[in-house]
Amino acid sequence: FRSAPPMRSASFAEVSQEAVSASLVALRKLHLEAKPTELMTCLRALKAYIGNLASKPKEPKFQRIKKDNAAFSSRVSCLEGATDVLRACGFKELEDAWVADPDFMKSKGPALFDALAKVDVLLNQVEAKVSVPS
């Protein structure tokens, strides 16, 4: 008898991409119909935060988002579920800020470009909805 090969566990990158997809789907369900303009603004901000970190991961100013930052408060943290996207992209919540996890950045930083593409797809859908009111 041959034993079955061991099951391969999902890599951190695969898991985090699943988390990105799941958090974006949840964000869409929560806000697309009720708050499409706010969702569009939120996604644009998330795209900027994730894009900046993806393109310049060693730049300290892109590794930290202060919770009391006015733009962050009014565009991202005000929408339920939005910070879950940041968490899925390797940000850790501290008392006063969201900070890029150095371990995530070392091993899975390039996965941020995949996350960025997913944000972009949803943003395009929301922008289309906002520009063509139903």
Coordinates of N, CA and C in Angstrom, one line a residue:
F1 N 0.8 -1.2 0.0 CA 0.0 0.0 0.0 C 0.9 1.2 0.0
R2 N 0.5 2.2 -0.8 CA 1.2 3.5 -0.8 C 0.3 4.5 -0.1
S3 N 1.0 5.2 0.7 CA 0.2 6.3 1.4 C 0.0 7.5 0.5
A4 N -1.0 8.2 0.7 CA -1.3 9.4 -0.1 C -0.2 10.4 0.1
P5 N 0.1 11.2 -0.9 CA 1.1 12.2 -0.6 C 0.6 13.2 0.4
P6 N 1.5 13.8 1.1 CA 1.0 14.8 2.1 C 0.3 15.9 1.4
M7 N -0.7 16.4 2.1 CA -1.4 17.6 1.5 C -0.5 18.8 1.6
R8 N -0.5 19.5 0.5 CA 0.3 20.7 0.5 C -0.6 21.8 1.1
S9 N 0.0 22.5 2.1 CA -0.8 23.6 2.7 C -0.6 24.8 1.8
A10 N -1.6 25.6 1.8 CA -1.6 26.9 1.0 C -0.4 27.8 1.5
S11 N 0.2 28.4 0.6 CA 1.3 29.3 1.0 C 0.7 30.6 1.6
F12 N 1.5 31.3 2.3 CA 1.0 32.6 2.9 C 0.5 33.5 1.8
A13 N 1.2 33.5 0.6 CA 0.7 34.4 -0.5 C -0.7 34.0 -1.0
E14 N -0.9 32.7 -1.1 CA -2.2 32.2 -1.5 C -3.3 32.6 -0.5
V15 N -2.9 32.3 0.7 CA -3.9 32.6 1.8 C -4.2 34.1 1.8
S16 N -3.2 35.0 1.7 CA -3.4 36.4 1.8 C -4.2 36.9 0.6
Q17 N -4.0 36.3 -0.6 CA -4.7 36.6 -1.8 C -6.2 36.3 -1.6
E18 N -6.4 35.1 -1.0 CA -7.8 34.7 -0.7 C -8.4 35.7 0.3
A19 N -7.6 36.2 1.3 CA -8.1 37.1 2.2 C -8.4 38.5 1.6
V20 N -7.6 38.9 0.6 CA -7.8 40.1 -0.1 C -9.1 40.0 -0.9
S21 N -9.3 38.9 -1.6 CA -10.5 38.7 -2.4 C -11.7 38.7 -1.5
A22 N -11.7 38.0 -0.4 CA -12.8 37.9 0.5 C -13.1 39.2 1.1
S23 N -12.1 40.0 1.5 CA -12.4 41.3 2.1 C -13.0 42.3 1.1
L24 N -12.5 42.2 -0.1 CA -13.1 43.1 -1.2 C -14.5 42.7 -1.5
V25 N -14.8 41.4 -1.6 CA -16.2 41.0 -1.8 C -17.1 41.4 -0.7
A26 N -16.6 41.3 0.5 CA -17.4 41.8 1.7 C -17.7 43.3 1.6
L27 N -16.6 44.0 1.3 CA -16.7 45.5 1.2 C -17.7 45.9 0.1
R28 N -17.7 45.2 -1.0 CA -18.6 45.4 -2.1 C -20.0 45.1 -1.7
K29 N -20.3 44.0 -1.0 CA -21.6 43.6 -0.6 C -22.2 44.6 0.4
L30 N -21.3 45.1 1.3 CA -21.8 46.0 2.3 C -22.1 47.4 1.8
H31 N -21.4 47.9 0.8 CA -21.5 49.3 0.4 C -21.8 49.6 -1.0
L32 N -21.8 48.7 -1.9 CA -22.0 49.1 -3.3 C -23.4 49.7 -3.6
E33 N -24.4 49.1 -3.0 CA -25.8 49.7 -3.3 C -26.0 50.9 -2.4
A34 N -25.7 50.8 -1.1 CA -26.0 51.9 -0.2 C -25.1 53.1 -0.2
K35 N -23.8 52.9 -0.5 CA -22.9 54.0 -0.5 C -21.8 53.9 -1.6
P36 N -22.3 53.9 -2.8 CA -21.3 53.7 -3.9 C -20.2 54.8 -4.0
T37 N -20.6 56.0 -3.8 CA -19.6 57.1 -3.9 C -18.6 57.0 -2.8
E38 N -19.0 56.6 -1.6 CA -18.1 56.5 -0.5 C -17.2 55.3 -0.7
L39 N -17.7 54.2 -1.3 CA -17.0 53.0 -1.6 C -15.9 53.3 -2.6
M40 N -16.3 54.1 -3.6 CA -15.3 54.5 -4.7 C -14.2 55.3 -4.0
T41 N -14.5 56.2 -3.2 CA -13.4 57.1 -2.5 C -12.5 56.2 -1.7
C42 N -13.1 55.2 -0.9 CA -12.4 54.3 -0.1 C -11.4 53.5 -1.0
L43 N -11.9 52.9 -2.1 CA -11.1 52.1 -2.9 C -10.0 52.8 -3.5
R44 N -10.2 54.1 -3.9 CA -9.1 54.9 -4.4 C -8.0 55.1 -3.4
A45 N -8.5 55.3 -2.1 CA -7.5 55.5 -1.1 C -6.7 54.2 -0.8
L46 N -7.4 53.1 -0.7 CA -6.8 51.8 -0.6 C -5.8 51.5 -1.7
K47 N -6.2 51.9 -2.9 CA -5.3 51.7 -4.1 C -4.0 52.5 -3.9
A48 N -4.1 53.7 -3.4 CA -3.0 54.5 -3.2 C -2.1 54.0 -2.1
Y49 N -2.7 53.6 -1.0 CA -1.9 53.0 0.1 C -1.1 51.7 -0.3
I50 N -1.9 50.8 -0.9 CA -1.3 49.5 -1.3 C -0.3 49.7 -2.4
G51 N -0.7 50.6 -3.4 CA 0.2 50.9 -4.5 C 1.6 51.5 -4.1
N52 N 1.5 52.4 -3.2 CA 2.7 53.1 -2.7 C 3.6 52.1 -2.0
L53 N 3.0 51.2 -1.1 CA 3.8 50.2 -0.4 C 4.3 49.2 -1.4
A54 N 3.6 48.8 -2.4 CA 4.0 47.8 -3.4 C 5.2 48.3 -4.2
S55 N 5.1 49.6 -4.6 CA 6.2 50.1 -5.5 C 7.4 50.6 -4.7
K56 N 7.2 51.0 -3.4 CA 8.4 51.5 -2.6 C 8.3 50.9 -1.2
P57 N 8.5 49.5 -1.1 CA 8.3 48.8 0.1 C 9.3 49.2 1.2
K58 N 10.4 49.8 0.9 CA 11.4 50.2 1.9 C 11.3 51.6 2.3
E59 N 10.3 52.3 1.7 CA 10.1 53.7 2.1 C 9.2 53.8 3.4
P60 N 9.8 54.3 4.5 CA 9.1 54.3 5.8 C 7.8 55.0 5.8
K61 N 7.6 56.1 5.0 CA 6.4 56.8 5.0 C 5.2 56.0 4.4
F62 N 5.5 55.0 3.6 CA 4.5 54.1 3.0 C 4.2 52.9 3.9
Q63 N 5.0 52.7 4.9 CA 4.8 51.5 5.8 C 3.9 51.8 7.0
R64 N 3.4 53.0 7.1 CA 2.6 53.4 8.3 C 1.5 54.3 7.9
I65 N 0.3 54.0 8.4 CA -0.9 54.9 8.2 C -1.4 55.2 9.6
K66 N -1.3 56.5 9.9 CA -1.8 56.9 11.2 C -3.4 56.9 11.2
K67 N -3.9 56.3 12.3 CA -5.3 56.2 12.4 C -6.0 57.5 12.5
D68 N -5.4 58.5 13.0 CA -6.0 59.8 13.2 C -5.8 60.7 12.0
N69 N -5.1 60.2 10.9 CA -5.0 60.9 9.7 C -6.4 61.2 9.1
A70 N -6.6 62.5 8.8 CA -8.0 62.9 8.4 C -8.4 62.2 7.1
A71 N -7.5 62.0 6.2 CA -7.9 61.4 4.9 C -8.2 59.9 5.2
F72 N -7.4 59.2 6.0 CA -7.7 57.8 6.3 C -9.0 57.7 7.0
S73 N -9.2 58.6 8.0 CA -10.5 58.5 8.8 C -11.7 58.7 8.0
S74 N -11.7 59.7 7.1 CA -12.8 60.0 6.3 C -13.0 59.2 5.0
R75 N -12.0 58.5 4.6 CA -12.1 57.7 3.3 C -12.0 56.2 3.5
V76 N -11.3 55.7 4.6 CA -11.2 54.3 4.7 C -11.8 53.8 6.0
S77 N -11.3 54.2 7.1 CA -11.8 53.6 8.4 C -13.3 53.8 8.7
C78 N -13.9 54.8 8.0 CA -15.3 55.1 8.2 C -16.2 54.0 7.6
L79 N -15.7 53.2 6.6 CA -16.5 52.2 6.0 C -16.2 50.8 6.6
E80 N -17.2 50.2 7.1 CA -17.1 48.9 7.7 C -16.4 47.9 6.7
G81 N -15.4 47.2 7.2 CA -14.8 46.2 6.3 C -13.6 46.7 5.6
A82 N -13.4 48.0 5.5 CA -12.3 48.6 4.7 C -10.9 48.2 5.2
T83 N -10.8 48.3 6.6 CA -9.5 47.9 7.1 C -9.1 46.5 7.0
D84 N -10.1 45.6 6.8 CA -9.9 44.2 6.5 C -9.0 44.0 5.3
V85 N -9.2 44.9 4.3 CA -8.4 44.9 3.1 C -6.9 45.2 3.4
L86 N -6.7 46.2 4.3 CA -5.3 46.5 4.7 C -4.7 45.3 5.5
R87 N -5.5 44.7 6.3 CA -5.0 43.6 7.1 C -4.6 42.4 6.2
A88 N -5.4 42.2 5.1 CA -5.1 41.1 4.2 C -3.9 41.4 3.3
C89 N -3.5 42.7 3.3 CA -2.3 43.2 2.5 C -1.1 43.3 3.4
G90 N -1.2 42.7 4.6 CA 0.0 42.7 5.5 C 0.2 43.8 6.4
F91 N -0.8 44.6 6.6 CA -0.8 45.7 7.6 C -1.3 45.1 8.9
K92 N -0.6 45.5 10.0 CA -1.0 45.2 11.4 C -1.6 46.4 12.0
E93 N -2.7 46.1 12.8 CA -3.3 47.3 13.5 C -2.6 47.4 14.9
L94 N -2.0 48.6 15.1 CA -1.5 49.0 16.4 C -2.4 50.0 17.0
E95 N -2.1 50.5 18.2 CA -3.0 51.4 18.9 C -3.3 52.7 18.1
D96 N -2.2 53.2 17.5 CA -2.4 54.5 16.8 C -2.2 54.5 15.3
A97 N -1.9 53.3 14.7 CA -1.6 53.3 13.3 C -1.8 51.9 12.7
W98 N -1.8 51.8 11.4 CA -1.7 50.5 10.7 C -0.3 50.5 10.1
V99 N 0.4 49.4 10.4 CA 1.8 49.3 10.0 C 2.1 48.1 9.2
A100 N 2.8 48.2 8.1 CA 3.2 47.1 7.3 C 4.0 46.1 8.1
D101 N 3.6 44.9 8.1 CA 4.3 43.8 8.8 C 5.6 43.5 8.1
P102 N 6.8 43.7 8.7 CA 8.1 43.5 8.1 C 8.2 42.0 7.6
D103 N 7.7 41.0 8.3 CA 7.8 39.7 7.8 C 7.0 39.4 6.5
F104 N 5.9 40.0 6.5 CA 5.0 39.9 5.3 C 5.8 40.6 4.1
M105 N 6.3 41.8 4.3 CA 7.0 42.5 3.3 C 8.2 41.7 2.8
K106 N 9.0 41.1 3.7 CA 10.2 40.3 3.2 C 9.8 39.2 2.3
S107 N 8.8 38.5 2.7 CA 8.5 37.2 2.0 C 7.4 37.4 0.9
K108 N 6.4 38.3 1.2 CA 5.2 38.3 0.3 C 4.9 39.7 -0.2
G109 N 5.8 40.6 -0.1 CA 5.6 42.0 -0.6 C 5.2 42.0 -2.1
P110 N 5.8 41.2 -2.9 CA 5.3 41.2 -4.3 C 3.9 40.9 -4.5
A111 N 3.3 40.2 -3.6 CA 1.9 39.8 -3.7 C 1.0 41.0 -3.6
L112 N 1.5 42.2 -3.2 CA 0.8 43.4 -3.1 C 0.3 43.8 -4.5
F113 N 1.1 43.5 -5.5 CA 0.7 43.9 -6.9 C -0.6 43.1 -7.3
D114 N -0.7 41.9 -6.9 CA -1.9 41.1 -7.1 C -3.1 41.7 -6.4
A115 N -2.9 42.1 -5.1 CA -3.9 42.8 -4.4 C -4.3 44.1 -5.0
L116 N -3.4 44.8 -5.5 CA -3.7 46.1 -6.2 C -4.5 45.8 -7.4
A117 N -4.2 44.8 -8.2 CA -5.0 44.5 -9.3 C -6.5 44.1 -8.9
K118 N -6.7 43.4 -7.8 CA -8.0 43.1 -7.4 C -8.8 44.4 -6.9
V119 N -8.1 45.3 -6.3 CA -8.7 46.6 -5.9 C -9.1 47.3 -7.1
D120 N -8.2 47.3 -8.1 CA -8.5 48.0 -9.4 C -9.8 47.5 -10.1
V121 N -9.9 46.2 -10.1 CA -11.1 45.6 -10.7 C -12.4 46.1 -10.0
L122 N -12.4 46.0 -8.7 CA -13.6 46.5 -8.0 C -13.8 48.0 -8.2
L123 N -12.7 48.7 -8.1 CA -12.8 50.2 -8.3 C -13.4 50.5 -9.7
N124 N -13.0 49.8 -10.7 CA -13.6 50.0 -12.0 C -15.1 49.7 -12.1
Q125 N -15.5 48.7 -11.4 CA -16.9 48.3 -11.3 C -17.7 49.4 -10.6
V126 N -17.2 49.9 -9.5 CA -17.8 50.9 -8.7 C -17.9 52.2 -9.5
E127 N -16.8 52.6 -10.1 CA -16.8 53.8 -10.9 C -17.8 53.8 -12.0
A128 N -18.0 52.6 -12.7 CA -19.0 52.4 -13.7 C -20.4 52.6 -13.1
K129 N -20.6 52.1 -11.9 CA -21.9 52.2 -11.3 C -22.2 53.7 -10.9
V130 N -21.2 54.4 -10.4 CA -21.4 55.7 -10.0 C -21.6 56.7 -11.2
S131 N -20.9 56.4 -12.3 CA -21.1 57.3 -13.4 C -22.4 57.0 -14.2
V132 N -23.0 55.9 -14.0 CA -24.3 55.6 -14.7 C -25.3 55.2 -13.6
P133 N -25.9 56.3 -13.0 CA -26.8 56.0 -11.9 C -28.0 55.2 -12.4
S134 N -28.5 54.3 -11.5 CA -29.6 53.5 -11.9 C -30.9 54.1 -11.6

